[in-house]
Coordinates of C-alpha atoms and ligand atoms in Angstrom, one line a residue:
M1 CA 153.8 -253.4 329.8
T2 CA 151.3 -252.5 332.5
I3 CA 148.3 -250.6 331.6
P4 CA 147.7 -247.5 333.7
W5 CA 144.5 -247.4 335.9
Y6 CA 143.0 -244.7 333.8
H7 CA 143.0 -247.0 330.7
K8 CA 141.1 -249.8 332.5
T9 CA 138.8 -248.1 334.9
T10 CA 135.0 -247.8 334.7
I11 CA 133.5 -244.3 335.0
Y12 CA 130.1 -243.2 336.4
Q13 CA 129.0 -239.7 335.6
I14 CA 127.2 -237.8 338.3
Y15 CA 125.2 -234.7 337.5
P16 CA 125.2 -233.3 341.1
R17 CA 122.0 -231.3 340.8
S18 CA 120.1 -234.4 340.2
F19 CA 121.8 -237.2 342.0
M20 CA 120.9 -236.9 345.7
D21 CA 119.6 -234.0 347.8
A22 CA 120.9 -234.2 351.3
N23 CA 119.7 -230.8 352.6
G24 CA 116.2 -231.0 351.3
D25 CA 116.2 -227.9 349.1
G26 CA 115.2 -229.8 345.9
V27 CA 118.7 -229.6 344.4
G28 CA 121.2 -232.4 344.6
D29 CA 124.4 -231.7 346.5
L30 CA 127.9 -233.0 347.5
R31 CA 126.7 -234.5 350.8
G32 CA 124.1 -236.3 348.8
I33 CA 126.8 -237.8 346.6
I34 CA 128.7 -238.9 349.7
Q35 CA 125.6 -240.6 351.0
K36 CA 125.3 -242.6 347.8
L37 CA 129.0 -243.6 347.3
D38 CA 128.2 -247.0 348.8
Y39 CA 125.6 -247.6 346.1
L40 CA 128.1 -246.9 343.4
K41 CA 130.7 -249.0 345.1
D42 CA 128.2 -251.8 345.3
I43 CA 127.4 -251.6 341.6
G44 CA 131.1 -251.9 341.0
F45 CA 132.1 -248.7 339.3
E46 CA 135.7 -247.7 339.9
A47 CA 135.7 -244.0 339.2
I48 CA 133.2 -241.2 339.4
W49 CA 133.1 -238.0 337.3
V50 CA 131.2 -235.2 338.9
S51 CA 129.8 -232.4 336.7
P52 CA 130.8 -228.9 337.9
F53 CA 129.8 -227.8 341.3
F54 CA 132.0 -224.6 341.5
A55 CA 130.7 -221.1 342.2
S56 CA 128.4 -220.2 339.4
P57 CA 125.3 -218.2 338.6
Q58 CA 123.9 -221.6 337.3
R59 CA 122.7 -220.3 334.0
D60 CA 124.1 -223.4 332.4
F61 CA 124.0 -225.2 335.7
G62 CA 127.6 -225.1 336.6
Y63 CA 129.2 -225.0 333.2
D64 CA 129.4 -221.2 333.7
V65 CA 131.9 -220.9 336.5
S66 CA 132.4 -217.6 338.4
D67 CA 135.1 -219.0 340.8
Y68 CA 137.0 -222.2 340.1
L69 CA 138.3 -222.4 343.6
S70 CA 135.1 -222.3 345.6
T71 CA 131.9 -224.3 345.6
A72 CA 128.4 -223.1 344.8
P73 CA 126.5 -222.9 348.1
E74 CA 123.6 -225.0 346.8
F75 CA 126.1 -227.9 346.2
G76 CA 127.9 -227.5 349.5
T77 CA 131.1 -226.1 351.0
M78 CA 134.8 -226.6 350.3
E79 CA 134.9 -228.9 353.3
D80 CA 132.1 -231.1 351.6
A81 CA 134.2 -231.2 348.4
L82 CA 137.3 -232.3 350.3
Q83 CA 135.3 -234.9 352.1
L84 CA 133.8 -236.2 348.9
I85 CA 137.4 -236.7 347.6
E86 CA 138.3 -238.5 350.8
E87 CA 135.2 -240.6 351.1
T88 CA 135.6 -241.7 347.4
H89 CA 139.2 -242.7 348.1
R90 CA 138.3 -244.5 351.3
R91 CA 136.1 -246.8 349.2
G92 CA 139.0 -247.5 346.8
M93 CA 137.5 -245.5 344.1
K94 CA 138.8 -242.5 342.0
I95 CA 137.2 -239.1 341.5
V96 CA 137.3 -237.0 338.4
F97 CA 136.3 -233.3 338.4
D98 CA 134.9 -231.4 335.4
L99 CA 137.0 -228.5 334.3
V100 CA 135.7 -225.8 332.0
L101 CA 138.9 -224.3 330.5
N102 CA 137.3 -222.7 327.4
H103 CA 135.0 -220.1 329.0
T104 CA 133.9 -218.7 332.3
S105 CA 130.6 -217.1 333.4
D106 CA 130.0 -213.6 332.3
Q107 CA 129.7 -212.9 336.0
H108 CA 133.2 -214.1 336.7
P109 CA 135.1 -211.1 338.2
W110 CA 137.7 -211.5 335.4
F111 CA 135.1 -210.9 332.8
L112 CA 133.4 -208.1 334.7
E113 CA 136.8 -206.4 334.8
S114 CA 137.6 -207.3 331.2
R115 CA 134.4 -205.8 329.8
S116 CA 134.6 -202.6 331.9
S117 CA 137.0 -200.9 329.5
R118 CA 139.6 -201.5 326.8
H119 CA 142.4 -200.6 329.2
N120 CA 142.3 -202.6 332.4
P121 CA 144.6 -205.4 333.8
K122 CA 142.2 -208.1 332.4
A123 CA 141.3 -206.3 329.1
N124 CA 143.0 -209.0 327.1
W125 CA 141.7 -212.0 329.1
Y126 CA 138.8 -212.7 326.7
L127 CA 138.5 -212.5 322.9
W128 CA 137.5 -209.0 322.1
R129 CA 137.2 -207.6 318.6
S130 CA 135.9 -204.4 317.2
P131 CA 133.0 -204.3 314.8
S132 CA 134.3 -205.1 311.4
L133 CA 133.0 -202.0 309.8
P134 CA 134.2 -199.3 312.2
L135 CA 132.8 -196.4 310.2
G136 CA 129.4 -198.0 310.2
E137 CA 129.0 -197.3 313.9
G138 CA 128.3 -193.6 313.3
L139 CA 125.5 -194.6 310.9
G140 CA 124.1 -197.0 313.4
V141 CA 125.3 -200.0 311.5
R142 CA 127.3 -202.5 313.5
V143 CA 128.9 -205.5 311.7
K144 CA 130.1 -208.5 313.7
P145 CA 133.9 -209.3 313.6
N146 CA 133.4 -212.4 311.4
N147 CA 130.9 -215.0 310.4
W148 CA 131.5 -217.6 313.1
Q149 CA 128.5 -219.4 314.5
S150 CA 128.3 -220.5 318.1
M151 CA 128.0 -224.2 318.9
T152 CA 124.3 -223.7 319.9
G153 CA 123.5 -221.7 316.7
G154 CA 123.6 -218.0 315.9
S155 CA 126.6 -215.7 316.0
G156 CA 128.8 -216.2 319.0
W157 CA 129.8 -212.5 318.9
H158 CA 128.1 -210.4 321.6
Y159 CA 128.4 -206.6 321.9
A160 CA 129.5 -204.9 325.1
G161 CA 128.8 -201.2 324.9
E162 CA 131.3 -200.4 327.7
R163 CA 134.1 -201.3 325.3
G164 CA 132.3 -200.7 322.0
Q165 CA 133.5 -204.2 321.1
Y166 CA 132.3 -207.7 320.7
Y167 CA 133.4 -210.7 322.8
W168 CA 133.4 -214.2 321.5
A169 CA 131.4 -217.1 323.2
S170 CA 131.6 -220.6 321.7
F171 CA 128.6 -221.8 323.5
L172 CA 126.0 -219.5 325.1
P173 CA 126.2 -215.6 325.3
F174 CA 126.8 -215.7 329.1
Q175 CA 129.9 -218.0 328.6
P176 CA 132.6 -215.8 327.2
D177 CA 135.7 -217.6 325.9
L178 CA 139.0 -217.0 327.6
N179 CA 141.9 -215.8 325.6
W180 CA 144.4 -218.7 325.8
R181 CA 147.0 -216.9 323.8
N182 CA 147.4 -214.6 326.8
S183 CA 150.1 -216.3 329.0
E184 CA 148.5 -214.9 332.2
V185 CA 145.2 -216.7 331.4
K186 CA 147.0 -219.9 330.6
K187 CA 149.0 -219.8 333.8
T188 CA 146.0 -219.0 335.9
M189 CA 144.0 -221.9 334.4
F190 CA 146.9 -224.3 334.9
D191 CA 147.2 -223.2 338.5
I192 CA 143.5 -223.9 339.0
A193 CA 144.1 -227.4 337.6
R194 CA 147.0 -227.9 340.0
F195 CA 144.9 -226.6 342.9
W196 CA 142.4 -229.5 342.8
L197 CA 145.0 -232.1 341.8
A198 CA 146.9 -231.1 345.0
K199 CA 143.7 -231.7 346.9
G200 CA 143.8 -235.3 345.7
V201 CA 141.5 -235.3 342.6
D202 CA 142.4 -238.2 340.3
G203 CA 141.6 -236.4 337.0
Y204 CA 139.6 -234.1 334.9
R205 CA 136.9 -234.3 332.3
L206 CA 137.7 -231.4 330.1
D207 CA 134.7 -229.5 328.7
I208 CA 134.7 -228.6 325.0
F209 CA 138.4 -229.0 324.8
N210 CA 138.6 -228.6 321.1
T211 CA 137.3 -225.0 321.0
I212 CA 139.9 -223.6 323.4
Y213 CA 142.0 -222.1 320.6
K214 CA 140.6 -220.1 317.7
N215 CA 142.3 -219.0 314.6
E216 CA 144.6 -216.1 315.6
E217 CA 143.4 -213.9 312.7
F218 CA 139.8 -214.7 313.2
R219 CA 139.4 -215.8 309.6
D220 CA 135.8 -216.4 308.3
N221 CA 134.6 -220.0 308.4
P222 CA 133.9 -221.5 304.9
F223 CA 130.4 -222.5 303.9
A224 CA 129.2 -226.1 304.5
F225 CA 125.9 -227.5 303.5
K226 CA 125.1 -228.8 307.0
L227 CA 122.3 -227.6 309.3
A228 CA 123.3 -228.7 312.7
P229 CA 126.5 -230.0 314.3
T230 CA 126.5 -233.8 314.8
P231 CA 128.5 -235.7 317.5
N232 CA 131.3 -236.4 315.1
D233 CA 131.3 -233.2 313.0
P234 CA 131.3 -229.8 314.7
S235 CA 130.3 -228.1 311.4
G236 CA 126.7 -226.8 311.3
F237 CA 124.5 -223.8 310.8
L238 CA 125.8 -223.7 307.2
Q239 CA 129.4 -223.5 308.0
K240 CA 132.5 -225.6 308.5
A241 CA 134.0 -224.9 311.9
K242 CA 137.4 -224.7 310.2
Y243 CA 138.8 -221.7 312.1
S244 CA 136.7 -221.7 315.3
Q245 CA 137.5 -225.3 316.5
D246 CA 140.2 -228.0 316.4
Q247 CA 143.1 -225.6 315.9
P248 CA 146.7 -226.9 316.0
E249 CA 147.3 -225.1 319.3
S250 CA 144.6 -227.1 320.9
F251 CA 146.4 -230.3 320.1
D252 CA 149.6 -228.8 321.6
L253 CA 147.6 -227.8 324.7
A254 CA 146.6 -231.5 325.1
R255 CA 150.3 -232.4 325.4
E256 CA 151.1 -229.4 327.7
F257 CA 148.2 -230.3 329.9
R258 CA 149.4 -233.8 330.1
K259 CA 152.8 -232.6 331.3
L260 CA 151.0 -230.7 334.0
T261 CA 149.0 -233.7 335.2
D262 CA 152.1 -235.9 335.1
E263 CA 153.5 -233.8 337.9
F264 CA 150.8 -235.4 340.1
G265 CA 151.3 -239.1 339.0
K266 CA 148.9 -241.1 337.0
I267 CA 146.0 -238.7 336.4
L268 CA 143.1 -239.3 334.1
T269 CA 142.1 -236.7 331.6
V270 CA 139.2 -237.2 329.3
G271 CA 138.5 -234.6 326.6
E272 CA 135.1 -233.6 325.4
V273 CA 135.6 -233.3 321.6
A274 CA 132.8 -233.4 319.1
A275 CA 134.8 -234.2 316.0
A276 CA 135.7 -236.9 313.5
R277 CA 137.5 -239.9 314.9
E278 CA 140.9 -239.1 313.5
V279 CA 140.7 -235.6 315.1
V280 CA 139.4 -237.1 318.4
R281 CA 142.4 -239.4 318.4
T282 CA 144.9 -236.6 317.8
Y283 CA 144.0 -235.1 321.2
A284 CA 145.4 -238.3 322.8
G285 CA 148.6 -238.0 320.9
E286 CA 150.2 -238.8 317.5
E287 CA 152.5 -241.7 318.0
T288 CA 152.4 -242.1 321.7
N289 CA 149.7 -241.3 324.2
D290 CA 151.4 -238.1 325.3
G291 CA 148.2 -236.0 325.1
L292 CA 145.0 -236.5 327.0
T293 CA 144.8 -240.0 328.5
L294 CA 141.3 -240.5 327.0
V295 CA 139.0 -238.6 324.6
F296 CA 135.3 -239.2 324.2
D297 CA 134.2 -240.4 320.8
F298 CA 130.6 -239.2 320.4
E299 CA 129.6 -240.9 317.2
M300 CA 128.2 -243.8 319.3
L301 CA 125.8 -241.5 321.1
Q302 CA 123.7 -242.0 318.0
F303 CA 124.3 -245.8 317.8
K304 CA 122.1 -248.2 315.8
F305 CA 121.2 -251.3 317.7
T306 CA 122.5 -253.9 315.2
A307 CA 125.4 -256.3 315.2
E308 CA 126.5 -254.9 311.9
Y309 CA 126.7 -251.3 313.3
F310 CA 128.6 -252.3 316.4
R311 CA 131.0 -254.5 314.4
A312 CA 131.9 -251.6 312.1
L313 CA 132.1 -249.2 315.1
I314 CA 134.4 -251.5 317.2
E315 CA 136.6 -252.2 314.2
D316 CA 137.1 -248.6 313.4
I317 CA 137.5 -247.5 317.0
D318 CA 140.0 -250.2 317.8
R319 CA 142.0 -249.3 314.7
H320 CA 142.2 -245.6 315.8
F321 CA 142.8 -246.4 319.4
S322 CA 145.1 -249.4 319.2
P323 CA 147.7 -249.6 322.1
P324 CA 149.1 -247.5 323.6
F325 CA 145.8 -245.6 323.2
M326 CA 142.5 -246.6 324.7
P327 CA 139.0 -245.7 323.5
V328 CA 136.0 -244.6 325.7
Y329 CA 132.6 -246.2 325.2
V330 CA 129.8 -243.8 326.1
F331 CA 126.1 -244.2 325.0
S332 CA 124.6 -241.3 326.9
N333 CA 125.5 -238.1 328.8
L334 CA 124.1 -234.9 330.2
D335 CA 123.5 -233.4 326.8
K336 CA 122.0 -236.2 324.7
R337 CA 118.9 -238.4 324.9
R338 CA 119.3 -241.4 327.2
S339 CA 120.3 -244.7 325.5
I340 CA 117.1 -246.5 326.3
H341 CA 115.4 -244.0 323.9
R342 CA 117.2 -245.7 321.0
L343 CA 116.3 -249.1 322.3
R344 CA 112.6 -248.3 322.4
D345 CA 112.5 -248.9 326.1
D346 CA 113.4 -252.5 325.7
I347 CA 115.3 -253.6 328.8
R348 CA 116.6 -256.8 327.1
K349 CA 118.4 -254.5 324.6
A350 CA 119.7 -252.3 327.4
K351 CA 121.3 -255.4 329.1
L352 CA 122.9 -256.4 325.8
L353 CA 124.2 -252.8 325.3
A354 CA 125.7 -252.9 328.8
M355 CA 127.3 -256.2 328.0
L356 CA 129.0 -254.7 325.0
Q357 CA 130.0 -251.6 326.9
F358 CA 131.7 -253.5 329.7
T359 CA 133.3 -256.3 327.7
V360 CA 134.7 -254.4 324.7
R361 CA 138.2 -253.0 324.7
G362 CA 137.8 -249.5 326.2
V363 CA 136.9 -247.5 329.2
P364 CA 133.1 -247.5 329.7
C365 CA 131.4 -244.3 330.9
T366 CA 127.9 -244.5 332.3
Y367 CA 125.6 -241.6 332.9
Y368 CA 123.7 -241.7 336.2
G369 CA 120.4 -243.6 336.0
E370 CA 121.4 -245.6 332.9
E371 CA 121.9 -248.6 335.2
L372 CA 118.2 -248.4 336.0
G373 CA 117.0 -247.8 332.5
M374 CA 115.9 -244.2 333.3
T375 CA 114.1 -242.6 330.4
N376 CA 113.9 -239.1 329.0
L377 CA 111.1 -236.9 330.3
D378 CA 109.2 -235.1 327.5
L379 CA 109.1 -231.5 328.6
P380 CA 107.9 -228.4 326.6
F381 CA 110.6 -226.1 325.3
K382 CA 108.9 -223.0 326.6
N383 CA 109.2 -223.9 330.3
A384 CA 112.7 -225.3 330.0
L385 CA 115.3 -224.4 332.6
D386 CA 118.0 -225.3 330.1
P387 CA 118.7 -222.1 328.1
I388 CA 119.2 -223.8 324.7
P389 CA 115.6 -224.7 323.9
H390 CA 114.6 -221.0 324.4
K391 CA 116.5 -220.3 321.2
Y392 CA 114.3 -222.7 319.3
T393 CA 110.7 -222.3 320.6
F394 CA 109.7 -221.3 317.0
A395 CA 110.6 -224.7 315.5
P396 CA 108.4 -227.8 315.8
R397 CA 109.7 -230.5 318.1
L398 CA 109.4 -233.1 315.4
F399 CA 112.0 -231.3 313.3
F400 CA 114.7 -231.9 315.9
D401 CA 113.5 -235.5 316.6
L402 CA 113.9 -236.2 312.9
M403 CA 117.4 -234.7 312.9
D404 CA 118.2 -236.7 316.1
V405 CA 119.2 -233.6 317.9
T406 CA 118.6 -233.2 321.7
V407 CA 117.6 -229.5 322.3
N408 CA 116.0 -229.5 325.8
R409 CA 118.6 -231.1 328.0
D410 CA 116.3 -230.9 331.0
E411 CA 114.8 -234.1 329.6
V412 CA 117.8 -236.2 330.5
R413 CA 118.6 -234.4 333.8
T414 CA 115.6 -235.4 335.9
P415 CA 116.3 -236.5 339.5
M416 CA 117.8 -239.9 340.1
Q417 CA 115.2 -242.5 341.0
W418 CA 116.2 -244.1 344.2
D419 CA 113.0 -245.7 345.5
E420 CA 109.2 -245.5 345.4
S421 CA 108.9 -242.9 348.1
R422 CA 108.1 -239.2 347.5
N423 CA 110.3 -237.5 344.8
A424 CA 111.7 -241.0 344.2
G425 CA 113.8 -240.7 347.4
F426 CA 115.9 -238.0 345.8
S427 CA 114.7 -235.1 348.0
V428 CA 112.3 -234.3 350.8
A429 CA 111.6 -230.9 349.3
E430 CA 108.1 -229.8 348.3
K431 CA 109.4 -229.3 344.8
T432 CA 112.5 -230.7 343.1
W433 CA 114.4 -228.4 340.7
L434 CA 113.3 -230.6 337.7
P435 CA 110.3 -232.9 338.0
V436 CA 110.9 -236.5 338.8
H437 CA 110.0 -238.9 336.0
P438 CA 106.5 -240.3 336.7
N439 CA 107.8 -243.8 336.0
Y440 CA 109.8 -243.9 339.3
P441 CA 107.5 -246.3 341.1
T442 CA 108.7 -249.0 338.7
V443 CA 112.0 -247.7 337.6
N444 CA 114.1 -247.2 340.8
A445 CA 117.2 -248.5 342.4
K446 CA 115.6 -250.1 345.4
R447 CA 113.2 -252.1 343.4
E448 CA 115.8 -253.2 340.9
N449 CA 118.2 -254.1 343.6
A450 CA 115.7 -256.7 344.9
D451 CA 115.1 -258.1 341.4
E452 CA 117.9 -260.5 340.4
T453 CA 117.1 -260.2 336.7
S454 CA 117.0 -256.3 336.7
L455 CA 119.2 -254.1 334.6
L456 CA 120.8 -252.9 337.7
N457 CA 121.8 -256.4 338.8
T458 CA 123.0 -257.1 335.2
F459 CA 125.3 -254.0 335.5
K460 CA 126.6 -255.4 338.8
R461 CA 127.3 -258.9 337.3
L462 CA 129.0 -257.4 334.3
L463 CA 131.2 -255.1 336.3
K464 CA 132.1 -257.9 338.7
F465 CA 133.1 -260.0 335.7
R466 CA 135.2 -257.2 334.3
R467 CA 137.0 -256.6 337.6
E468 CA 137.7 -260.2 338.2
N469 CA 139.0 -260.9 334.7
I470 CA 142.1 -258.9 333.9
T471 CA 141.6 -260.0 330.2
M472 CA 138.5 -257.9 330.0
Q473 CA 140.4 -254.8 331.2
E474 CA 143.7 -255.2 329.4
G475 CA 143.2 -257.8 326.6
L476 CA 143.5 -256.9 323.0
L477 CA 140.4 -257.3 320.8
E478 CA 139.8 -259.4 317.7
L479 CA 136.5 -259.5 316.0
L480 CA 135.1 -262.9 315.1
N481 CA 134.1 -263.8 311.5
G482 CA 131.6 -266.3 310.2
L483 CA 128.9 -265.8 312.9
P484 CA 125.2 -265.5 312.1
K485 CA 124.2 -262.1 310.7
N486 CA 122.8 -260.7 313.9
V487 CA 125.4 -262.1 316.2
L488 CA 128.4 -260.0 317.2
G489 CA 131.5 -261.8 318.6
F490 CA 135.0 -260.9 319.6
I491 CA 137.9 -262.3 321.5
R492 CA 139.7 -260.5 324.3
K493 CA 143.1 -261.8 324.8
T494 CA 146.2 -261.4 326.9
A495 CA 149.4 -263.4 326.6
S496 CA 148.1 -266.0 328.9
E497 CA 144.3 -266.2 328.4
E498 CA 141.4 -265.6 326.1
R499 CA 137.7 -264.8 326.6
I500 CA 135.2 -265.0 323.7
V501 CA 132.3 -262.6 323.9
L502 CA 129.1 -263.4 321.9
M503 CA 126.1 -261.2 321.7
N504 CA 122.8 -261.8 319.8
F505 CA 121.2 -258.6 318.5
D506 CA 118.3 -260.6 317.2
E507 CA 114.9 -260.9 318.8
R508 CA 114.9 -264.5 317.8
E509 CA 117.3 -267.1 319.1
N510 CA 120.5 -267.9 317.2
E511 CA 122.4 -271.2 317.3
F512 CA 125.8 -271.7 315.8
P513 CA 128.8 -274.0 316.1
L514 CA 131.6 -273.1 318.5
D515 CA 134.6 -275.0 319.7
S516 CA 134.6 -274.1 323.3
S517 CA 134.1 -276.0 326.5
E518 CA 133.5 -273.5 329.2
C519 CA 130.9 -270.8 329.6
V520 CA 132.0 -268.2 332.1
F521 CA 129.1 -265.6 331.8
K522 CA 125.5 -265.8 330.7
L523 CA 123.6 -262.6 330.2
S524 CA 120.0 -263.8 330.7
G525 CA 120.7 -267.2 332.1
N526 CA 118.9 -268.9 329.2
E527 CA 121.9 -269.2 326.9
E528 CA 123.2 -272.7 326.3
L529 CA 126.6 -274.2 325.4
D530 CA 127.3 -277.8 324.6
Q531 CA 130.5 -279.3 323.2
K532 CA 130.0 -278.1 319.7
A533 CA 127.4 -275.3 319.6
V534 CA 126.1 -272.2 321.3
R535 CA 122.5 -271.2 321.6
L536 CA 121.8 -267.6 322.3
N537 CA 118.2 -266.6 323.1
G538 CA 116.8 -263.3 321.7
F539 CA 119.1 -260.5 322.9
G540 CA 121.1 -263.1 324.8
G541 CA 124.8 -263.0 325.4
M542 CA 127.5 -265.3 326.6
I543 CA 131.2 -265.3 327.4
V544 CA 133.2 -268.5 327.0
K545 CA 136.8 -269.5 327.6
Ligands
NOJ601 C1 129.5 -229.3 327.2 C2 128.7 -229.8 328.4 O1 128.6 -231.1 328.4 C3 127.4 -229.0 328.4 O2 126.5 -229.5 329.3 C4 127.7 -227.6 328.6 O3 126.5 -226.8 328.5 C5 128.7 -227.0 327.5 N1 129.8 -227.9 327.3 C6 129.2 -225.7 327.8 O4 130.1 -225.7 328.9

């Protein structure tokens, strides 16, 4: 059985506003991405995922779309988008767009029409409900249709006087949810998906896929003793998201969407689903992988840097995503603190984490700048461009830190650090849309490129090893037993070959017996292998035959 490309690729996530600014307005753009494709090719990534760049009022920086079939002027033109596809392909790479099926911007013409009256051709395109106490209106009392909380906290019901009704928004108030039970909506969204696939796009990352369908009767969610949603449990704000997320129709949609993408050949789909692992898996299919080709598993965004943690994680993930399924390994993204934050800025640990991500059985997904060890920038909530922190200016920052919740997403979206020149080489503008992290003179691509031992060059070596060893892409995984406590080891094997991956999560060196004769990869260069034993230096790693 051959494994399809989307189950063995390596993905790099680009946040277009922050990647490269080609026209000097302080905001990254599509031409900027084109300029930097060679950089990505040189690191060795095989696919790029580009966050939304479609027409949008940019209140959630592109995740609030006002026209799915045109580009936002600050990002470029339709021609730039088509050229980006072409230039990516010319380098033998794949390109994945980001599709927001759940909601549009409240400035989308569909919504403007929908909210204008209860009787218009788009009246039923969004989720409209009357106040649940109709008689209360006369007395000035308006009661929301049900108790559902939005994903960002607070009721997701918002009143529109024009209709005397509420609309539902799973995320922020200016992102009204589409009514997927309306066949016209579904057809229109499917046509949009087809539009870009016909233009040559190789796949989609599907934004909050698990919220697309809601309970048809809008039943109240039950109480749950949980303050905030966590990466693998959408319940929070004191309720279980029983009727507002992960409805059976969303699992069906995964299969239907797969049929659509199958019309275009081998297309990658990766669902954004913040839910328990069993639920995450269900979006990929029950028995066979007839749903989304991949689904993010976000538990690991809150990883603990120990061999024990990763052993348990890999074991459980591999069990849930055994063939024909394939897991995704992702340690940071546009919404959560950067991985180096959990590693206390220790580059040795970042290298070991990269080794794990590129050698384990799964598709790795890297957020821009992670290859350099870019760090979060502490920014005050009150000046945030991200709308979410403005909901929480009353609460002390420490509270969220203790809960391990990222509120101000600006902190992880600062401009890419290319070199030591002004604005880190990201833009020639006077002012960039978000400030550049002041550590750019030391943390930047140019400098790390020239340093053989850098994190960037470690990424390159690991990706090269993965590309050149089919076992690392396709092989099954078996965890090794009997290793020292802080050492994690697993075998990747195909019918014809085996590779043994060994990683030392300890600051101190670890030596242990191993019957192997040939070392094929050393993480730091200081690891040693003789006929009967391996010695791994602190945070060292080795791959043997
Ligand atoms: C998830 C995206 O990752 C996030 O950045 C966005 O704000 C929400 N979905 C809403 O679309």
